[in-house]
Each structure stands twice: as structure tokens, then as C-alpha cells.
CSV table of C-alpha atoms and ligand atoms in Angstrom, one decimal:
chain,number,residue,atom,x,y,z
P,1,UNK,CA,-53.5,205.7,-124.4
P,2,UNK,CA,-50.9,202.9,-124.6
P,3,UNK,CA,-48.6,202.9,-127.9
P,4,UNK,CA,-46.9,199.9,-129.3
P,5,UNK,CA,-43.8,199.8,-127.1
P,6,UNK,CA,-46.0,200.2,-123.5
P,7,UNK,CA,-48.3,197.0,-125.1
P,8,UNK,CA,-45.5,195.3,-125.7
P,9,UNK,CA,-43.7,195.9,-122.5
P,10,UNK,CA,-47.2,194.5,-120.9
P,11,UNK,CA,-47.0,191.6,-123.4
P,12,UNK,CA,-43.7,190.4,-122.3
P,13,UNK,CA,-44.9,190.5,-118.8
P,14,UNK,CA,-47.6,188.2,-119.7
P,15,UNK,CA,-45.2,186.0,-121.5
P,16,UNK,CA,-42.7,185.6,-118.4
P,17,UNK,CA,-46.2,184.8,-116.0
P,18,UNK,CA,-47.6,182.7,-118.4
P,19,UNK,CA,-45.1,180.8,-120.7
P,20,UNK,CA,-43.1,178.8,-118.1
P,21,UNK,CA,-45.9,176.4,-116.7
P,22,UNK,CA,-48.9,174.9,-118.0
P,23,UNK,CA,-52.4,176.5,-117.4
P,24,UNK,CA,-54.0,175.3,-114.2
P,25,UNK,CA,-57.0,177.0,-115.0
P,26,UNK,CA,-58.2,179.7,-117.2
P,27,UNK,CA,-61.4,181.4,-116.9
P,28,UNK,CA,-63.9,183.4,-119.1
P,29,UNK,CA,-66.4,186.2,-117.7
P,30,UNK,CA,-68.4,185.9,-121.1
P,31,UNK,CA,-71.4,182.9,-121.7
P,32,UNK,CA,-70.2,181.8,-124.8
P,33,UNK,CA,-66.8,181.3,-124.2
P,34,UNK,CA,-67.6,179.3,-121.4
P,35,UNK,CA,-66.9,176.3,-123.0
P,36,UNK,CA,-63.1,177.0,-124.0
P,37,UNK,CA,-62.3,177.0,-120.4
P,38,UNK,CA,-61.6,173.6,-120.0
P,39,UNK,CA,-60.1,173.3,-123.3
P,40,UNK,CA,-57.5,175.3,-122.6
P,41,UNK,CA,-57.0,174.4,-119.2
P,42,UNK,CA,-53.1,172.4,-118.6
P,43,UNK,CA,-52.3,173.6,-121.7
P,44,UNK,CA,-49.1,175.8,-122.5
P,45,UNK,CA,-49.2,179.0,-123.8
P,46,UNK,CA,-46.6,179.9,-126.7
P,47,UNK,CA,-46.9,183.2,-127.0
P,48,UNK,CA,-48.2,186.9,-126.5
P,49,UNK,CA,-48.3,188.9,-129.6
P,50,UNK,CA,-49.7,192.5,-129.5
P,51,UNK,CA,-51.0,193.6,-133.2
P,52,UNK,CA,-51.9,197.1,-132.7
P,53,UNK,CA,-53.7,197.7,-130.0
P,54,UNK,CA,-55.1,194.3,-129.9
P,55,UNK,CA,-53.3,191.4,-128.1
P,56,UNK,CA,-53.5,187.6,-129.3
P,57,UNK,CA,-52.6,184.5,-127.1
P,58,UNK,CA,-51.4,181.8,-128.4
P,59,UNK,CA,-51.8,178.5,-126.6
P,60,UNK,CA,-50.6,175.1,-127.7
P,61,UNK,CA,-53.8,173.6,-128.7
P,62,UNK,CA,-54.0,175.6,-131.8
P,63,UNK,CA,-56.6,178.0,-130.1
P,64,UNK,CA,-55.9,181.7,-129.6
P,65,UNK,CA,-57.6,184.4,-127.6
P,66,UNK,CA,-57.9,187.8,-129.3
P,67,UNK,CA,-58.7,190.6,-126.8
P,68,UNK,CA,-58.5,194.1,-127.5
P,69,UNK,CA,-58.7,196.6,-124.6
P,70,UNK,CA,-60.1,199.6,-126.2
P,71,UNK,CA,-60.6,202.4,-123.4
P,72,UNK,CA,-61.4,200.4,-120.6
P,73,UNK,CA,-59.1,197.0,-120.3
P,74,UNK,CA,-56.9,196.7,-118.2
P,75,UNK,CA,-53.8,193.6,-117.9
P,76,UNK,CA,-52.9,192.6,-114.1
P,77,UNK,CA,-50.1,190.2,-113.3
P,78,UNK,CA,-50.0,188.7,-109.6
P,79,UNK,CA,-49.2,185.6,-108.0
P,80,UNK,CA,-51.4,182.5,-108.7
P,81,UNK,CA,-55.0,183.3,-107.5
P,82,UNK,CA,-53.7,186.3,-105.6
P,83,UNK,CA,-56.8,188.7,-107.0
P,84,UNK,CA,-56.7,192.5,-106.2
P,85,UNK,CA,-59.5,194.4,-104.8
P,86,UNK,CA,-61.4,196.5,-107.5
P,87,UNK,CA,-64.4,197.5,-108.7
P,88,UNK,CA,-63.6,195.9,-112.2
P,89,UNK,CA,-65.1,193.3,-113.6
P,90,UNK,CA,-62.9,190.0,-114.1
P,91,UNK,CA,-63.1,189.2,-118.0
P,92,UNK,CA,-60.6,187.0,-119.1
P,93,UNK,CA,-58.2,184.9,-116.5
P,94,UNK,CA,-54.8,182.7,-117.2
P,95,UNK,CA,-53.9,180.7,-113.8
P,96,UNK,CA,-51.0,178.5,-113.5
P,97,UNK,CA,-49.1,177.1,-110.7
P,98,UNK,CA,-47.0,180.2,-110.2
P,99,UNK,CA,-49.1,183.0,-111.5
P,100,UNK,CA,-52.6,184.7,-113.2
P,101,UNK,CA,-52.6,186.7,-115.9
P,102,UNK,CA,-55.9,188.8,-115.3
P,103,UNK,CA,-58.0,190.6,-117.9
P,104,UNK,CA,-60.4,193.3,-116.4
P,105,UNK,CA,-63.1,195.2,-118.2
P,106,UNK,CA,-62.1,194.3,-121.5
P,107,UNK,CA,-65.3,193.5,-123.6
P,108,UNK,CA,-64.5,192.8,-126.9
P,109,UNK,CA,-62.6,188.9,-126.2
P,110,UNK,CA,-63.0,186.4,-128.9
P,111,UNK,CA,-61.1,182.8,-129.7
P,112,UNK,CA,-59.4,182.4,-132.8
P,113,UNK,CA,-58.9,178.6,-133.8
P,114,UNK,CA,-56.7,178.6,-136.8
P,115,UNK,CA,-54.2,180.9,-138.4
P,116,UNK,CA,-56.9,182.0,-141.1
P,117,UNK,CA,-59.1,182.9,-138.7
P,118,UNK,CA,-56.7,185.4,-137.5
P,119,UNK,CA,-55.4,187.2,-140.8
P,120,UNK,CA,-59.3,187.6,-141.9
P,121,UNK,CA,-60.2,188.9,-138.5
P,122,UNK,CA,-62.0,191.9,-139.2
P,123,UNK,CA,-60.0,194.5,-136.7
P,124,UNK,CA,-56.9,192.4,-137.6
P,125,UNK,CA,-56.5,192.4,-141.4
P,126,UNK,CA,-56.8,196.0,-141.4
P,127,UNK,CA,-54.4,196.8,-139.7
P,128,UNK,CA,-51.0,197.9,-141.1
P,129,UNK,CA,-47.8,196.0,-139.9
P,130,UNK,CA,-47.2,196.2,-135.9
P,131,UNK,CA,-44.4,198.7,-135.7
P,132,UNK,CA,-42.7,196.6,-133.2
P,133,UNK,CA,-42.9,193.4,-135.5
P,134,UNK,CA,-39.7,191.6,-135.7
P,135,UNK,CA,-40.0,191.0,-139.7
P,136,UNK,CA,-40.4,194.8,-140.7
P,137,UNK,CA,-38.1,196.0,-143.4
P,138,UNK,CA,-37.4,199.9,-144.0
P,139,UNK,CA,-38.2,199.0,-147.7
P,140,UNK,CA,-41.8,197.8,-147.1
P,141,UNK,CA,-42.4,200.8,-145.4
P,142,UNK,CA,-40.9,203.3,-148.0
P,143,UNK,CA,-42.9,200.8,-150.1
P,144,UNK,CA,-46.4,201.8,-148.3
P,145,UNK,CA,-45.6,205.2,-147.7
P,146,UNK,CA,-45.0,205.5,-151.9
P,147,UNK,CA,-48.2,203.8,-152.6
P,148,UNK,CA,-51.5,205.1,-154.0
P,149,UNK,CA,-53.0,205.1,-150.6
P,150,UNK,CA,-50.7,206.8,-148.4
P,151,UNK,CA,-48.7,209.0,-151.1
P,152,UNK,CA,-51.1,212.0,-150.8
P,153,UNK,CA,-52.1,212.2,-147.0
P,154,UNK,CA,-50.3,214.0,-144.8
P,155,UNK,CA,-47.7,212.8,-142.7
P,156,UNK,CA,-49.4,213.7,-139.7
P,157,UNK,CA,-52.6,211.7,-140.4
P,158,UNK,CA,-50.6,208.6,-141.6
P,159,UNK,CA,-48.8,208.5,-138.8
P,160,UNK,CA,-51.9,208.3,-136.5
P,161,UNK,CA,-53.4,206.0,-138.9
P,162,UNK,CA,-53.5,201.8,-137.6
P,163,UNK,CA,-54.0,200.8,-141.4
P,164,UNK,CA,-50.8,202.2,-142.2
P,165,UNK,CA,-48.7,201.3,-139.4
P,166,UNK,CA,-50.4,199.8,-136.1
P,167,UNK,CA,-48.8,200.7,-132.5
P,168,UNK,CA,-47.8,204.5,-133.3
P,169,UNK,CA,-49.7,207.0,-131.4
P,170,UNK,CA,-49.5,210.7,-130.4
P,171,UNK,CA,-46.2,210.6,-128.8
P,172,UNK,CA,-44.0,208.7,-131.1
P,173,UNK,CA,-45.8,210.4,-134.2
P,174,UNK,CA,-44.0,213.7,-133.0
P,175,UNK,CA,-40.6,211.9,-132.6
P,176,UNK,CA,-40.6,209.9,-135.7
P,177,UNK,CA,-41.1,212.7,-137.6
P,178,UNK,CA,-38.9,214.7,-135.8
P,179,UNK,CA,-36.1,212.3,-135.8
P,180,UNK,CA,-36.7,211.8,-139.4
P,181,UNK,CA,-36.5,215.9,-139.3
P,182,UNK,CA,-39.4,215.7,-141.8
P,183,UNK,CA,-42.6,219.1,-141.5
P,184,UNK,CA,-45.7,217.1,-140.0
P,185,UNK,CA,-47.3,218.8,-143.2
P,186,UNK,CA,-45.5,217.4,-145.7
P,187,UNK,CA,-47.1,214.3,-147.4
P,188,UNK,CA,-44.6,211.4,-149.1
P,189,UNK,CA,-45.3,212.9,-152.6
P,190,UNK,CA,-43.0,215.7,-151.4
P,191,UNK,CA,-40.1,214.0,-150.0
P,192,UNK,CA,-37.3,212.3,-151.9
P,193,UNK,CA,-36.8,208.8,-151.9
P,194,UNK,CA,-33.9,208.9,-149.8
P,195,UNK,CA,-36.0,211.1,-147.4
P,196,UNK,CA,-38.9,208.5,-147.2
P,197,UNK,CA,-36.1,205.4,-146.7
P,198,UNK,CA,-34.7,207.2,-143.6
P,199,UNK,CA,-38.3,208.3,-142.7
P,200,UNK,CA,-38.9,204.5,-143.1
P,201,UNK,CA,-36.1,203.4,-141.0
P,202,UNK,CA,-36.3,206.1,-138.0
P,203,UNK,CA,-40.2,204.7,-137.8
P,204,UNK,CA,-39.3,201.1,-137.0
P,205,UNK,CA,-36.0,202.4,-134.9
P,206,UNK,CA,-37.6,205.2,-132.8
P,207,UNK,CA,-40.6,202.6,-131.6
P,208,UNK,CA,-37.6,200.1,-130.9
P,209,UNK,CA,-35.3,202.2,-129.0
P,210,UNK,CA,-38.7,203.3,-127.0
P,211,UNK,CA,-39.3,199.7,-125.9
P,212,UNK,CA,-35.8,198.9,-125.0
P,213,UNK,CA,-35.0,202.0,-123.4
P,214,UNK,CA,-37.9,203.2,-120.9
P,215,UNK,CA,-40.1,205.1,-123.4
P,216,UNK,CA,-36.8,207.4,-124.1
P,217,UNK,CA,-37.0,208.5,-127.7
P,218,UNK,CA,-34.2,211.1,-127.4
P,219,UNK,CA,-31.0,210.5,-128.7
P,220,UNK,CA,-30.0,208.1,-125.6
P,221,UNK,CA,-26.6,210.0,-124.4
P,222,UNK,CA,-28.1,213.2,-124.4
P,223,UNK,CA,-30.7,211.7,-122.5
P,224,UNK,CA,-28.4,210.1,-119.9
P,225,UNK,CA,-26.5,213.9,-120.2
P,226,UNK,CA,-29.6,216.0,-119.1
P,227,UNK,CA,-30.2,213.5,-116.4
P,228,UNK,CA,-26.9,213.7,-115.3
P,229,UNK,CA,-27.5,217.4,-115.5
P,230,UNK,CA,-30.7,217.0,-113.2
P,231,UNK,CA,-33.4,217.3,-115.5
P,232,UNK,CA,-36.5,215.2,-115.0
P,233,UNK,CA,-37.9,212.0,-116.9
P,234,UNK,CA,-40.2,214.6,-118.5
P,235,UNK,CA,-37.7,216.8,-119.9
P,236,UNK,CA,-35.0,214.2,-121.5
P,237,UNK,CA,-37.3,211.8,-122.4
P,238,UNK,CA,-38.7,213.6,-125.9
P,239,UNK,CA,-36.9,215.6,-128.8
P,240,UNK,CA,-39.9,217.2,-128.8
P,241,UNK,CA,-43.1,215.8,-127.5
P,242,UNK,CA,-44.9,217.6,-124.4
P,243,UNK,CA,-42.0,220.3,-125.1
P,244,UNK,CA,-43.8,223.4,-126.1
P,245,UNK,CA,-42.3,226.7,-126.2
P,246,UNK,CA,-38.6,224.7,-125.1
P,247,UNK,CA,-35.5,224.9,-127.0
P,248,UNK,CA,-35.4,222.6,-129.9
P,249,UNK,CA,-32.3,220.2,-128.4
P,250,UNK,CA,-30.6,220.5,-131.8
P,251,UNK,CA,-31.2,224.3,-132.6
P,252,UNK,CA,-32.5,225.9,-129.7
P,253,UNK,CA,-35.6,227.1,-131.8
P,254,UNK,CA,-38.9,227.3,-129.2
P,255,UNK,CA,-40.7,223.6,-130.1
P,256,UNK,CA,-44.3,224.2,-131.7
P,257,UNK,CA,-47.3,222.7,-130.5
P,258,UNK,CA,-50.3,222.2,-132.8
P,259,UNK,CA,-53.5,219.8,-132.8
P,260,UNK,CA,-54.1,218.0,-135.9
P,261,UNK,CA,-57.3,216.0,-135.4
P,262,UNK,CA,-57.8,217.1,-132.3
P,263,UNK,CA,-54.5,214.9,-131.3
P,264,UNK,CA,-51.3,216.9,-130.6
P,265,UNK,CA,-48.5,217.5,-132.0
P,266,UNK,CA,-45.1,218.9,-131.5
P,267,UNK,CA,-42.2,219.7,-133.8
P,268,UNK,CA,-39.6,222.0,-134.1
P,269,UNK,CA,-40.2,224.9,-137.5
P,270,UNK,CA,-36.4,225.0,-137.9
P,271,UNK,CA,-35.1,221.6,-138.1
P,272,UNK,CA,-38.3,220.2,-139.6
P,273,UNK,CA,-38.8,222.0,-143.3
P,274,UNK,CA,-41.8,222.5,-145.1
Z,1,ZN,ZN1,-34.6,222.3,-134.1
């Protein structure tokens, strides 16, 4: 399953195929969308935002097109028209005079025509702020994690949990918290408010430095160390994710892997207190 830094990483590929050049032609799979083809055909696109798992296109015409992948979609970028062979069905297509943006075996594809149809969308606004969005401040989130709503659950429900903060998933759950060096147990009512600000700040940084840097989440020159050292993408990518039974890289304690609804999750009992 994708996380927020992998979406967006497909999202800015989208962007670079789709943003320079007006739309040549764009195509819809589904009956009643149909009739947006030609309304959005030589226009430009503006942008590609992900919101959670979902993705929104905006075109200049004031339209967007919501799709959201869920198991099955899949993004393709190729040269204009060049169409792969696959068994998957053709959804959703964006051609210009360069390239296509191709949307296979996505079902769930819907336009959007103003900017209050988005924010009432029902998937949409109830999701919690994208953890990649450019506008997140470590004080809203120590803000959300201190409210009613989130103060008694654990952190390692929260942290899986798209109303709360949309884009995390199972691996950077286990780094945030580690990085944060906070028991996936523990719930915000525990924590100090100093604890919760940094917990706040290493869960928009963490997600960041993941985009930026290749899905690394460990500290970045240890990283670059332990490849130097030989050690695999695998093994210096994660503090502690996937890393069961291997010494903790700050302690050397063996890394603990547990399932907590029926996701896993890894952290080390030493540097991460109850
Ligand atoms: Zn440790």
C-alpha cells in the first residue's frame, strides 16, 4: 500500500507529463463522465494534489477530477498515445502533445466543479490534513493530537488513522514514533507537551525527508554510512521498520515486532518508554 510520500512521488510525475502542454485529448472509461471529455480537452492542467490516498486534478476550466485508487488503480506515464499491453482496464486518460497520463482499474472517478464541492466531498472532508501538505504547522498537530478526539487513543491507532492525519501508513507509523522515541502504547494524555510538539514536528519531518530522500527514514548519514559499509536498501533504509530481532541503531536493543490491528509494527523497548 502506497503512503503519502510514494503518491506524491507519482503525483509529481503526473505533474511534469501533464502540466507543460495543453490537453490534446482526455478520455473517460465511465458513461456518465462521458460528457467532460470534451470539456476538458485543450485545456491546461494546474495541478496534481494527492489528499490521502485520493488524488485531485486540477485543470484550468475550474473542473477537477477526484480519483481514488483504492486496491486496484494503478497511474502509468508514457509517451503520447504510447499505451502498454495489459489486462487492465483503461479508466481515466490525460493525452497531450508529448505525453498520457493513464488511469487503470480505478473505479471510484468523479469530477469536482467548484472548490466547495471538493471540501464537502464525502471521502475528502474527513480526512485529516495530508501529511505532505505544504501549510502544516507542528502546532496544529500538537493541537489535534491534544484534542478530545485523539487525546485518549493510542498512538498506534492514531497514527493509522486518515481522519487524523492522511498519507501515514504502516511504515512511517513505526518511524515517526520511533524518531519521536515515543512507546506505540502510549496515548497523548501521557506525554508532555513538549513530547507531543516534537512528536508533532518529527510527523510532518519524517514523511518529508521520506519523499525527498528515496523512502529513507533513517537518520540520512548513517544511512549513507551503512551503505557505504555494504548494507542493503533494506537494511539502512528504516530505524526500525521490517527490522525485527536487529540491533536497535541507537542502543543496540533487538527491535520488537508486534501487530496492532492486524497491521505491524516495530519499535525498539529501550529507546521507546512506556
Ligand atoms: Zn533503541
Amino acid at each position: 500500500m502506497p503512503e503519502g510520500p510514494e503518491i506524491r512521488i507519482a503525483a509529481d510525475k503526473i505533474e511534469r507529463a501533464i502540466c507543460p502542454y495543453p490537453t490534446t485529448e482526455v478520455f473517460f472509461a465511465f458513461e456518465y463522465l462521458k460528457h467532460f471529455e470534451a470539456e476538458l480537452t485543450g485545456c491546461r492542467v494546474t495541478g496534481v494534489e494527492p489528499r490521502g490516498k485520493a488524488m485531485l486534478i486540477h485543470f484550468d476550466n475550474g473542473l477537477s477530477v477526484y480519483s481514488h485508487n483504492q486496491l486496484y488503480g494503478k497511474w502509468m506515464v508514457r509517451k503520447a498515445h504510447d499505451l502498454p499491453e495489459t489486462n487492465r482496464q483503461l479508466r481515466f486518460a490525460i493525452h497531450n502533445a508529448k505525453k498520457s497520463a493513464l488511469l487503470y482499474s480505478a473505479s471510484d472517478i468523479q469530477i469536482l466543479s467548484s472548490q466547495a464541492e471538493i471540501e464537502n466531498h464525502p471521502f475528502l472532508s474527513k480526512l485529516g490534513p495530508d501529511v505532505l501538505s505544504a501549510g502544516l504547522k507542528p502546532e496544529t498537530l500538537q493541537a489535534s493530537l491534544k484534542s478530545k478526539k485523539h487525546y485518549r487513543r493510542r498512538l498506534s491507532t492514531l497514527y493509522l488513522d486518515q481522519h487524523f492525519l492522511a498519507g501515514i501508513g504502516n511504515y512511517l507509523r513505526s518511524e515517526i514514533l520511533f524518531v519521536a522515541r515515543l512507546h506505540p502504547q502510549l496515548r497523548p494524555v501521557d506525554c508532555t507537551d513538549a513530547k507531543l510538539l516534537g512528536l508533532a514536528k518529527d510527523s510532518i519531518e519524517v514523511p518529508y525527508q521520506s519523499y525527498k530522500y528515496k523512502g529513507i527514514t533513517n537518520d540520512l548519514d548513517l544511512a549513507n554510512q551503512l551503505k557505504a559499509d555494504g548494507a542493503g536498501y533494506r537494511d539502512y533504509r528504516h530505524w526500525v521498520f521490517g527490522r525485527t530481532d536487529k540491533p536497535c541503531y541507537s542502543c543496540a536493543t533487538p527491535i520488537v515486532k508486534e501487530m496492532v490491528s492486524s497491521r505491524r509494527i516495530y519499535y525498539c523497548p529501550h529507546c521507546q518508554h512506556a
